[in-house]
Coordinates of C-alpha atoms in Angstrom, one line a residue:
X1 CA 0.0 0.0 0.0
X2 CA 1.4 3.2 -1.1
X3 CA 1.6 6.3 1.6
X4 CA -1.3 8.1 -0.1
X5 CA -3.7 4.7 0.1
X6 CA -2.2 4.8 3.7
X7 CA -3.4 8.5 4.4
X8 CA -6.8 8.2 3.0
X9 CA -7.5 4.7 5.0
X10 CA -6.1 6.7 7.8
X11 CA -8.7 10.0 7.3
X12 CA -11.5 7.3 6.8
X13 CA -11.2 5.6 9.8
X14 CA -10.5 8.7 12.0
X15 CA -13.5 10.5 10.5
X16 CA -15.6 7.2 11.6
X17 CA -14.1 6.8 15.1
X18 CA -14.5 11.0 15.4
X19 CA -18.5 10.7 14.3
X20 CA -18.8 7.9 17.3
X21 CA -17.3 10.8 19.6
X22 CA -19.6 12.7 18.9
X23 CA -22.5 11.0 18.6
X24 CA -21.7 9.5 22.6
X25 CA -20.8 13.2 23.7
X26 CA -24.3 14.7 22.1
X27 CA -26.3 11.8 23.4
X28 CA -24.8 10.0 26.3
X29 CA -22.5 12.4 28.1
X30 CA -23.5 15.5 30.9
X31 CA -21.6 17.7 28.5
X32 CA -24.7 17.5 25.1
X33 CA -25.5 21.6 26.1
X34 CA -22.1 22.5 25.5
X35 CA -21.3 20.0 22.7
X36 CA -24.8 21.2 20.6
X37 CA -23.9 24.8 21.5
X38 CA -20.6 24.5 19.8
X39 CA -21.7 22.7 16.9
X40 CA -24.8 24.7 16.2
X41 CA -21.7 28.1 16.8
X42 CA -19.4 26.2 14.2
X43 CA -22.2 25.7 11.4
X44 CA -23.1 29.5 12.0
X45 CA -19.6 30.6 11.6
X46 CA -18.9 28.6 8.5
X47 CA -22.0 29.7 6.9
X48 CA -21.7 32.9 8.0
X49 CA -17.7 33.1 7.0
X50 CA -18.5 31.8 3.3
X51 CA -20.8 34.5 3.0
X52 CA -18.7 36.7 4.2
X53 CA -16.1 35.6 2.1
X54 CA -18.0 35.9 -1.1
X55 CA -18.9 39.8 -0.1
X56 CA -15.3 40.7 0.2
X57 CA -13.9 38.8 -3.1
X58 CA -16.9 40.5 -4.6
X59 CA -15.4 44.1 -2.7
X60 CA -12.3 43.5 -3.8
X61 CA -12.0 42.2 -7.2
X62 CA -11.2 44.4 -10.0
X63 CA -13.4 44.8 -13.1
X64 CA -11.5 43.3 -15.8
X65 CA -12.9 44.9 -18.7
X66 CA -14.2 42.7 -21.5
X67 CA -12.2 42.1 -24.6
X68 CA -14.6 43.1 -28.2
X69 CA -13.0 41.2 -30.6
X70 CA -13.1 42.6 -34.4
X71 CA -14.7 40.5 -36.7
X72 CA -13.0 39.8 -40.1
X73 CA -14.5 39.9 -43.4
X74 CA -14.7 36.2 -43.9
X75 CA -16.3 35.6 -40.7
X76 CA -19.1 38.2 -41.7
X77 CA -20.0 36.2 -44.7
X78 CA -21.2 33.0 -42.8

């Protein structure tokens, strides 16, 4: 098995093992307030942070004017 193989069977089972975390602090453990209060604040901020992000490229971005390209003669006759 090559290192990337190795790497992505790595991220696959630490994403599974994470998602059973999660799931046993959000149901089963005295700390599901704070664990649903931070989850519900990080899908606020990363909504909230693309959006934002999209309103400042849109800001900042120069108008790149738009290139009129002449037409020849032969193209004129089609």
């Amino acid at each position: 098995m090559d290192r990337r193989s190795a790497l992505g069977v790595a991220i696959f089972a630490l994403s599974i093992a994470a998602f059973f975390v999660y799931a046993y602090l959000l149901m089963l453990s005295e700390w599901s307030p704070i664990v649903m209060q931070l989850s519900m604040l990080m899908v606020a901020g990363g909504v909230l942070g693309a959006i934002s992000w999209i309103g400042y490229t849109m800001a900042t971005t120069r108008k790149i004017p738009s290139i009129v390209v002449p037409m020849d003669d032969e193209d004129e006759r089609h």
